[in-house]
């Protein structure tokens, strides 16, 4: 339920109208002048042709210059060799961007099917949301979705790659229309921000998102939120090393889940389902316990008495899924989370990924669980949530959506 694709250079080049070929997202090979990741902020600087410095492939779009980095695709490298450095496509594992090689790497890792988040658009398409040209931004979102459905998850994927699409977050009506457009071709999952106000967007406590939420509710489209999909990774200070933020990456998921539990949206949209990718699950029991205490004792003055009509734990059980790839503590406390609310992931090809040992890691952490429970965690829950075939495949792949 959480892998990643690194988009090949042709995604927007081949799909945008010709007048946008030179202004839409494109790849440029250039030196890396400087690159830091401190205090939760990624700050790369692109050099000019002829400048000294390591060469990388950069995505260029309006004022954005974003290099491919070793953190985008780290599988196959020793942990001690994974550093914050720019790379080219030739320096990454081909399974990062090529479907046949991805399926081969999935075979090595005992993975049948995978849902993949984007790289260049970032985890909820905020690259297009932050752009100035809204017309081009909308075309960029649609081009990505067409590539995701027709090529990445198309016939050559044989149903093993499951589509996850974007929406234009700057307009909830357009977002709803894009959800419906993709739902018509079998897509059952859409990216969203864990904390929209960090992107300068309204919170879920407003009515702004209602058209989008209604579309997801009516089409059975799961809202997928990845850590960092608010463009603000948790940290403690502007000078904290990246290791601090990496330790507390779950924090945004924690804040976001409380937002949703106290929003009243689940009572208004009863079929709505949300999931948190790469946030792990061990933190969930206490947050649910605390949310219940607040709802029981403080809901009157806390401003939720009239809109949160059921206990938070009940809302969680019906509407929320957490994803993990390495969380022995959470699995030891599975009863406090709920077997039906847990999904398995591998995070390929990122530095945290358990590839190619995901089966081994899973066996070591789930060895105490009954086989039918393991089956639900690693397969059954995802099949049910995403409406996959009984074999765990995406049915739309045969016709490319």
CSV table of C-alpha atoms in Angstrom, one decimal:
chain,number,residue,atom,x,y,z
A,1,UNK,CA,0.0,0.0,0.0
A,2,UNK,CA,3.0,2.3,-0.3
A,3,UNK,CA,5.6,2.0,-2.9
A,4,UNK,CA,6.8,4.8,-5.2
A,5,UNK,CA,7.3,5.5,-8.8
A,6,UNK,CA,10.0,7.8,-10.2
A,7,UNK,CA,8.3,9.3,-13.3
A,8,UNK,CA,10.3,8.8,-16.6
A,9,UNK,CA,11.2,12.0,-18.5
A,10,UNK,CA,8.5,11.5,-21.1
A,11,UNK,CA,5.4,11.6,-18.9
A,12,UNK,CA,4.6,15.3,-19.5
A,13,UNK,CA,6.7,15.8,-22.6
A,14,UNK,CA,4.4,13.2,-24.4
A,15,UNK,CA,1.1,14.3,-22.9
A,16,UNK,CA,1.0,18.1,-22.8
A,17,UNK,CA,-0.2,20.2,-25.7
A,18,UNK,CA,2.7,21.3,-27.9
A,19,UNK,CA,2.5,24.9,-26.7
A,20,UNK,CA,3.4,23.7,-23.2
A,21,UNK,CA,6.3,21.5,-24.1
A,22,UNK,CA,8.9,24.1,-23.1
A,23,UNK,CA,7.1,25.3,-20.0
A,24,UNK,CA,5.7,22.0,-18.6
A,25,UNK,CA,7.7,19.6,-16.4
A,26,UNK,CA,10.9,18.5,-18.2
A,27,UNK,CA,14.2,16.9,-17.3
A,28,UNK,CA,17.5,18.8,-17.6
A,29,UNK,CA,20.9,17.4,-16.8
A,30,UNK,CA,23.0,19.9,-14.8
A,31,UNK,CA,25.5,20.2,-11.9
A,32,UNK,CA,24.4,20.3,-8.3
A,33,UNK,CA,25.7,23.5,-6.8
A,34,UNK,CA,24.4,22.9,-3.3
A,35,UNK,CA,21.9,20.6,-1.5
A,36,UNK,CA,20.9,20.4,2.1
A,37,UNK,CA,18.2,18.8,4.2
A,38,UNK,CA,18.1,20.5,7.6
A,39,UNK,CA,15.3,21.3,9.9
A,40,UNK,CA,12.9,19.3,7.7
A,41,UNK,CA,13.5,21.5,4.7
A,42,UNK,CA,15.0,20.3,1.4
A,43,UNK,CA,17.0,23.0,-0.3
A,44,UNK,CA,18.8,22.1,-3.6
A,45,UNK,CA,20.5,24.6,-5.9
A,46,UNK,CA,21.1,24.0,-9.5
A,47,UNK,CA,24.3,25.0,-11.2
A,48,UNK,CA,24.7,26.4,-14.7
A,49,UNK,CA,26.1,24.5,-17.7
A,50,UNK,CA,29.9,24.3,-17.2
A,51,UNK,CA,29.8,24.8,-13.5
A,52,UNK,CA,31.7,22.4,-11.3
A,53,UNK,CA,29.9,19.9,-9.2
A,54,UNK,CA,28.3,16.4,-9.4
A,55,UNK,CA,25.9,16.0,-12.3
A,56,UNK,CA,22.2,15.2,-11.7
A,57,UNK,CA,19.0,15.0,-13.7
A,58,UNK,CA,16.7,17.9,-12.6
A,59,UNK,CA,13.0,18.3,-13.0
A,60,UNK,CA,12.4,21.9,-14.2
A,61,UNK,CA,8.9,23.4,-14.0
A,62,UNK,CA,8.3,27.2,-13.7
A,63,UNK,CA,10.6,28.3,-10.8
A,64,UNK,CA,11.1,24.8,-9.5
A,65,UNK,CA,14.4,23.0,-9.9
A,66,UNK,CA,14.2,19.6,-8.3
A,67,UNK,CA,17.0,17.1,-8.7
A,68,UNK,CA,16.6,13.4,-8.5
A,69,UNK,CA,18.4,12.2,-5.4
A,70,UNK,CA,19.7,9.0,-4.0
A,71,UNK,CA,16.9,9.2,-1.4
A,72,UNK,CA,14.4,8.9,-4.2
A,73,UNK,CA,15.8,5.5,-5.2
A,74,UNK,CA,18.1,3.9,-2.6
A,75,UNK,CA,17.3,0.2,-2.9
A,76,UNK,CA,20.2,-2.0,-3.7
A,77,UNK,CA,22.7,0.3,-2.0
A,78,UNK,CA,24.4,-0.2,1.4
A,79,UNK,CA,22.8,1.9,4.1
A,80,UNK,CA,26.1,3.6,4.8
A,81,UNK,CA,26.3,4.6,1.1
A,82,UNK,CA,22.9,6.3,1.0
A,83,UNK,CA,23.6,10.0,1.1
A,84,UNK,CA,21.8,13.2,0.1
A,85,UNK,CA,23.3,13.5,-3.4
A,86,UNK,CA,22.0,14.2,-6.9
A,87,UNK,CA,21.8,11.3,-9.4
A,88,UNK,CA,20.9,10.7,-13.0
A,89,UNK,CA,18.4,8.1,-14.3
A,90,UNK,CA,21.3,5.9,-15.2
A,91,UNK,CA,22.4,5.8,-11.5
A,92,UNK,CA,19.1,4.5,-10.2
A,93,UNK,CA,17.7,1.0,-10.1
A,94,UNK,CA,15.6,0.6,-13.3
A,95,UNK,CA,12.7,-0.7,-11.3
A,96,UNK,CA,12.2,2.8,-10.0
A,97,UNK,CA,10.8,4.0,-13.3
A,98,UNK,CA,10.4,0.9,-15.6
A,99,UNK,CA,7.4,-1.4,-15.3
A,100,UNK,CA,9.1,-4.7,-16.4
A,101,UNK,CA,12.0,-4.1,-14.0
A,102,UNK,CA,9.6,-3.1,-11.2
A,103,UNK,CA,7.6,-6.4,-11.6
A,104,UNK,CA,10.9,-8.3,-11.5
A,105,UNK,CA,11.9,-6.5,-8.3
A,106,UNK,CA,8.5,-7.3,-6.8
A,107,UNK,CA,9.0,-10.9,-7.6
A,108,UNK,CA,12.3,-10.9,-5.8
A,109,UNK,CA,10.6,-9.4,-2.8
A,110,UNK,CA,7.6,-11.7,-2.8
A,111,UNK,CA,5.2,-8.8,-3.5
A,112,UNK,CA,2.3,-9.5,-5.8
A,113,UNK,CA,0.7,-6.0,-6.1
A,114,UNK,CA,1.7,-2.5,-5.2
A,115,UNK,CA,0.1,1.0,-4.9
A,116,UNK,CA,2.7,3.6,-5.9
A,117,UNK,CA,2.9,7.3,-4.8
A,118,UNK,CA,4.5,9.9,-7.1
A,119,UNK,CA,7.9,11.5,-6.9
A,120,UNK,CA,8.2,14.7,-9.0
A,121,UNK,CA,4.6,15.9,-8.3
A,122,UNK,CA,5.3,15.1,-4.6
A,123,UNK,CA,3.1,13.0,-2.5
A,124,UNK,CA,-0.3,14.7,-3.2
A,125,UNK,CA,0.5,16.7,-6.3
A,126,UNK,CA,1.4,19.8,-4.4
A,127,UNK,CA,4.0,20.6,-7.1
A,128,UNK,CA,1.1,21.5,-9.4
A,129,UNK,CA,-0.8,23.2,-6.6
A,130,UNK,CA,2.1,25.6,-6.0
A,131,UNK,CA,2.5,26.5,-9.6
A,132,UNK,CA,1.3,29.9,-11.0
A,133,UNK,CA,-0.2,28.7,-14.2
A,134,UNK,CA,-3.4,26.9,-13.2
A,135,UNK,CA,-4.3,25.9,-16.7
A,136,UNK,CA,-1.0,24.2,-17.2
A,137,UNK,CA,-1.2,22.8,-13.6
A,138,UNK,CA,-4.5,21.1,-14.4
A,139,UNK,CA,-3.2,19.7,-17.6
A,140,UNK,CA,-0.1,18.4,-15.6
A,141,UNK,CA,-2.4,16.6,-13.1
A,142,UNK,CA,-4.4,15.0,-15.8
A,143,UNK,CA,-1.3,14.0,-17.8
A,144,UNK,CA,0.1,12.3,-14.7
A,145,UNK,CA,-3.1,10.5,-14.1
A,146,UNK,CA,-3.4,9.3,-17.7
A,147,UNK,CA,0.2,8.0,-17.5
A,148,UNK,CA,-0.5,6.3,-14.2
A,149,UNK,CA,-3.6,4.5,-15.5
A,150,UNK,CA,-2.6,3.8,-19.1
A,151,UNK,CA,1.1,3.1,-18.9
A,152,UNK,CA,2.4,2.5,-15.3
A,153,UNK,CA,-0.7,0.4,-14.4
A,154,UNK,CA,-1.5,-0.5,-18.0
A,155,UNK,CA,-1.6,-3.9,-19.7
A,156,UNK,CA,2.1,-4.7,-19.2
A,157,UNK,CA,1.6,-4.4,-15.4
A,158,UNK,CA,-0.9,-7.3,-15.6
A,159,UNK,CA,-2.9,-5.9,-12.8
A,160,UNK,CA,0.0,-5.9,-10.3
A,161,UNK,CA,0.4,-2.2,-10.2
A,162,UNK,CA,-2.6,-0.4,-8.7
A,163,UNK,CA,-3.4,3.2,-9.8
A,164,UNK,CA,-3.2,6.1,-7.4
A,165,UNK,CA,-4.1,9.5,-8.9
A,166,UNK,CA,-3.8,13.2,-8.2
A,167,UNK,CA,-6.4,16.0,-8.0
A,168,UNK,CA,-6.0,19.8,-8.5
A,169,UNK,CA,-6.1,20.8,-4.9
A,170,UNK,CA,-6.6,24.4,-5.6
A,171,UNK,CA,-10.2,23.8,-6.7
A,172,UNK,CA,-12.5,21.3,-4.9
A,173,UNK,CA,-15.0,21.2,-7.7
A,174,UNK,CA,-12.2,20.4,-10.2
A,175,UNK,CA,-10.8,17.8,-7.8
A,176,UNK,CA,-14.2,16.1,-7.6
A,177,UNK,CA,-14.4,16.0,-11.3
A,178,UNK,CA,-11.0,14.4,-11.6
A,179,UNK,CA,-12.0,11.8,-8.9
A,180,UNK,CA,-15.1,10.9,-11.0
A,181,UNK,CA,-13.1,10.9,-14.3
A,182,UNK,CA,-10.7,8.3,-12.9
A,183,UNK,CA,-13.3,6.3,-11.0
A,184,UNK,CA,-15.0,5.7,-14.3
A,185,UNK,CA,-11.9,3.8,-15.4
A,186,UNK,CA,-11.6,1.8,-12.3
A,187,UNK,CA,-9.3,3.9,-10.1
A,188,UNK,CA,-10.1,3.5,-6.4
A,189,UNK,CA,-7.5,5.7,-4.7
A,190,UNK,CA,-6.5,9.4,-4.7
A,191,UNK,CA,-3.7,11.3,-3.1
A,192,UNK,CA,-4.4,14.0,-0.6
A,193,UNK,CA,-2.5,16.2,1.9
A,194,UNK,CA,-2.3,15.1,5.5
A,195,UNK,CA,-2.5,18.8,6.7
A,196,UNK,CA,-3.8,21.0,3.8
A,197,UNK,CA,-3.3,24.3,5.7
A,198,UNK,CA,0.5,23.7,5.5
A,199,UNK,CA,0.0,24.1,1.7
A,200,UNK,CA,-2.0,27.3,2.1
A,201,UNK,CA,-5.3,25.4,1.6
A,202,UNK,CA,-8.4,25.3,3.8
A,203,UNK,CA,-8.6,22.7,6.6
A,204,UNK,CA,-11.0,19.8,6.6
A,205,UNK,CA,-12.9,21.6,9.3
A,206,UNK,CA,-14.4,23.9,6.6
A,207,UNK,CA,-16.9,23.0,3.9
A,208,UNK,CA,-14.4,23.7,1.2
A,209,UNK,CA,-13.6,20.1,0.5
A,210,UNK,CA,-17.1,18.8,0.5
A,211,UNK,CA,-17.4,18.4,-3.3
A,212,UNK,CA,-14.2,16.4,-3.3
A,213,UNK,CA,-15.2,14.3,-0.3
A,214,UNK,CA,-18.6,13.7,-1.8
A,215,UNK,CA,-17.1,12.4,-5.0
A,216,UNK,CA,-14.8,10.0,-3.0
A,217,UNK,CA,-17.8,8.9,-0.9
A,218,UNK,CA,-20.0,8.2,-3.9
A,219,UNK,CA,-17.3,6.5,-6.0
A,220,UNK,CA,-15.7,4.5,-3.2
A,221,UNK,CA,-12.4,6.3,-3.8
A,222,UNK,CA,-9.9,5.9,-0.9
A,223,UNK,CA,-8.2,9.1,0.2
A,224,UNK,CA,-4.5,8.2,0.6
A,225,UNK,CA,-2.2,10.5,2.7
A,226,UNK,CA,1.5,10.0,2.7
A,227,UNK,CA,3.9,11.5,5.3
A,228,UNK,CA,5.2,14.7,3.9
A,229,UNK,CA,2.1,15.4,1.8
A,230,UNK,CA,1.8,18.7,3.5
A,231,UNK,CA,5.3,19.8,2.3
A,232,UNK,CA,6.3,20.2,5.9
A,233,UNK,CA,8.1,17.3,7.5
A,234,UNK,CA,8.1,17.3,11.3
A,235,UNK,CA,11.2,18.6,13.0
A,236,UNK,CA,12.2,20.3,16.2
A,237,UNK,CA,14.3,23.2,15.1
A,238,UNK,CA,15.7,24.8,11.9
A,239,UNK,CA,19.1,23.2,12.6
A,240,UNK,CA,18.0,19.7,13.6
A,241,UNK,CA,19.6,17.0,11.5
A,242,UNK,CA,17.5,15.0,9.1
A,243,UNK,CA,17.7,12.0,11.5
A,244,UNK,CA,15.4,13.9,14.0
A,245,UNK,CA,12.7,14.3,11.4
A,246,UNK,CA,13.1,10.8,10.2
A,247,UNK,CA,12.5,9.5,13.7
A,248,UNK,CA,9.2,11.4,14.1
A,249,UNK,CA,7.8,11.1,10.6
A,250,UNK,CA,4.6,9.6,12.0
A,251,UNK,CA,3.8,12.9,13.8
A,252,UNK,CA,1.9,14.5,10.8
A,253,UNK,CA,-0.2,11.3,10.5
A,254,UNK,CA,-1.0,11.6,14.2
A,255,UNK,CA,-2.1,15.3,13.9
A,256,UNK,CA,-4.0,14.5,10.7
A,257,UNK,CA,-5.9,11.6,12.2
A,258,UNK,CA,-7.1,13.7,15.1
A,259,UNK,CA,-8.2,16.4,12.6
A,260,UNK,CA,-10.4,13.8,10.7
A,261,UNK,CA,-11.8,12.2,13.9
A,262,UNK,CA,-12.9,15.6,15.2
A,263,UNK,CA,-14.1,17.0,11.8
A,264,UNK,CA,-17.6,15.4,11.6
A,265,UNK,CA,-16.8,14.4,8.0
A,266,UNK,CA,-17.3,10.7,8.6
A,267,UNK,CA,-20.9,11.2,9.8
A,268,UNK,CA,-21.6,13.4,6.8
A,269,UNK,CA,-19.9,11.0,4.3
A,270,UNK,CA,-20.5,7.5,5.7
A,271,UNK,CA,-18.7,5.6,2.9
A,272,UNK,CA,-15.5,7.7,3.1
A,273,UNK,CA,-12.3,5.8,3.7
A,274,UNK,CA,-8.8,7.3,4.4
A,275,UNK,CA,-5.4,5.7,4.8
A,276,UNK,CA,-2.0,6.9,6.1
A,277,UNK,CA,1.1,5.7,4.2
A,278,UNK,CA,4.5,5.3,5.8
A,279,UNK,CA,3.3,6.5,9.2
A,280,UNK,CA,3.5,3.1,10.9
A,281,UNK,CA,0.9,2.1,13.4
A,282,UNK,CA,2.3,1.8,16.9
A,283,UNK,CA,1.2,5.3,17.9
A,284,UNK,CA,-2.5,4.7,17.1
A,285,UNK,CA,-3.8,3.1,20.3
A,286,UNK,CA,-2.9,6.0,22.6
A,287,UNK,CA,-4.2,8.7,20.2
A,288,UNK,CA,-7.5,6.8,20.0
A,289,UNK,CA,-7.6,6.6,23.8
A,290,UNK,CA,-6.9,10.3,24.3
A,291,UNK,CA,-9.4,11.2,21.6
A,292,UNK,CA,-12.1,9.2,23.3
A,293,UNK,CA,-11.4,10.9,26.7
A,294,UNK,CA,-11.6,14.3,25.0
A,295,UNK,CA,-14.8,13.4,23.2
A,296,UNK,CA,-16.4,12.0,26.3
A,297,UNK,CA,-15.4,14.7,28.7
A,298,UNK,CA,-14.7,17.9,26.7
A,299,UNK,CA,-16.9,17.7,23.6
A,300,UNK,CA,-19.2,20.5,24.7
A,301,UNK,CA,-16.6,23.2,25.2
A,302,UNK,CA,-14.3,21.5,22.7
A,303,UNK,CA,-16.6,22.5,19.8
A,304,UNK,CA,-17.4,19.0,18.5
A,305,UNK,CA,-20.6,18.0,20.4
A,306,UNK,CA,-22.8,18.8,17.4
A,307,UNK,CA,-20.8,17.3,14.7
A,308,UNK,CA,-18.9,14.3,16.1
A,309,UNK,CA,-21.8,12.0,16.9
A,310,UNK,CA,-20.0,8.7,17.6
A,311,UNK,CA,-16.9,7.8,19.7
A,312,UNK,CA,-13.6,8.3,17.9
A,313,UNK,CA,-12.6,4.7,18.1
A,314,UNK,CA,-15.8,3.7,16.3
A,315,UNK,CA,-15.1,6.2,13.6
A,316,UNK,CA,-11.5,4.9,13.3
A,317,UNK,CA,-12.7,1.3,13.0
A,318,UNK,CA,-15.1,2.1,10.1
A,319,UNK,CA,-13.1,4.7,8.1
A,320,UNK,CA,-9.3,4.8,8.8
A,321,UNK,CA,-6.4,2.5,7.8
A,322,UNK,CA,-2.8,2.7,8.9
A,323,UNK,CA,0.1,1.4,6.9
A,324,UNK,CA,3.4,-0.1,8.2
A,325,UNK,CA,6.5,-1.8,6.9
A,326,UNK,CA,8.5,-2.1,10.0
A,327,UNK,CA,6.6,-1.8,13.3
A,328,UNK,CA,7.0,-4.7,15.7
A,329,UNK,CA,5.5,-2.6,18.6
A,330,UNK,CA,2.4,-1.9,16.7
A,331,UNK,CA,1.9,-5.6,15.8
A,332,UNK,CA,2.3,-6.6,19.4
A,333,UNK,CA,-0.6,-4.2,20.1
A,334,UNK,CA,-2.7,-5.1,17.1
A,335,UNK,CA,-5.8,-5.8,19.3
A,336,UNK,CA,-5.9,-2.1,20.3
A,337,UNK,CA,-5.7,-1.0,16.6
A,338,UNK,CA,-7.9,-3.5,14.9
A,339,UNK,CA,-6.9,-6.3,12.5
A,340,UNK,CA,-9.1,-4.8,9.7
A,341,UNK,CA,-7.4,-1.3,9.9
A,342,UNK,CA,-3.8,-2.3,9.1
A,343,UNK,CA,-2.2,-2.5,5.7
A,344,UNK,CA,1.3,-3.7,4.7
A,345,UNK,CA,3.8,-1.7,2.6
A,346,UNK,CA,7.5,-2.0,1.5
A,347,UNK,CA,8.3,1.7,0.6
A,348,UNK,CA,10.3,0.6,-2.5
A,349,UNK,CA,12.6,2.2,-3.7
A,350,UNK,CA,13.2,4.6,-0.7
A,351,UNK,CA,16.0,4.3,1.9
A,352,UNK,CA,13.6,3.0,4.5
A,353,UNK,CA,12.4,0.2,2.2
A,354,UNK,CA,12.5,-3.3,3.5
A,355,UNK,CA,13.2,-4.5,-0.1
A,356,UNK,CA,14.4,-7.2,-0.8
A,357,UNK,CA,13.7,-8.6,2.7
A,358,UNK,CA,10.0,-7.5,3.2
A,359,UNK,CA,8.9,-11.1,3.5
A,360,UNK,CA,11.6,-11.9,6.1
A,361,UNK,CA,10.8,-8.7,8.0
A,362,UNK,CA,7.1,-9.5,8.0
A,363,UNK,CA,7.6,-13.0,9.1
A,364,UNK,CA,9.8,-11.9,12.0
A,365,UNK,CA,7.3,-9.3,13.2
A,366,UNK,CA,4.1,-11.3,12.5
A,367,UNK,CA,5.2,-14.7,13.6
A,368,UNK,CA,3.0,-14.5,16.7
A,369,UNK,CA,-0.2,-13.9,14.7
A,370,UNK,CA,-2.6,-16.5,13.4
A,371,UNK,CA,-2.3,-17.2,9.7
A,372,UNK,CA,-5.8,-15.8,8.9
A,373,UNK,CA,-4.8,-12.5,10.7
A,374,UNK,CA,-1.5,-12.3,8.7
A,375,UNK,CA,-3.5,-13.0,5.5
A,376,UNK,CA,-5.8,-10.0,6.2
A,377,UNK,CA,-2.8,-7.7,6.9
A,378,UNK,CA,-0.7,-8.5,3.9
A,379,UNK,CA,-3.5,-9.1,1.4
A,380,UNK,CA,-7.1,-9.2,2.5
A,381,UNK,CA,-7.6,-5.7,3.8
A,382,UNK,CA,-6.1,-4.1,0.8
A,383,UNK,CA,-8.1,-6.3,-1.6
A,384,UNK,CA,-11.3,-5.2,0.2
A,385,UNK,CA,-10.4,-1.5,0.5
A,386,UNK,CA,-9.3,-1.1,-3.1
A,387,UNK,CA,-11.9,-3.4,-4.7
A,388,UNK,CA,-9.3,-5.7,-6.2
A,389,UNK,CA,-9.9,-9.1,-7.7
A,390,UNK,CA,-9.8,-12.1,-5.4
A,391,UNK,CA,-6.3,-12.7,-6.6
A,392,UNK,CA,-5.3,-9.2,-5.4
A,393,UNK,CA,-5.0,-7.7,-8.9
A,394,UNK,CA,-6.4,-4.4,-10.4
A,395,UNK,CA,-9.1,-5.4,-12.8
A,396,UNK,CA,-8.7,-2.3,-15.0
A,397,UNK,CA,-5.2,-3.2,-16.2
A,398,UNK,CA,-6.4,-5.4,-19.0
A,399,UNK,CA,-7.7,-2.5,-21.0
A,400,UNK,CA,-5.2,0.1,-19.6
A,401,UNK,CA,-8.0,1.7,-17.6
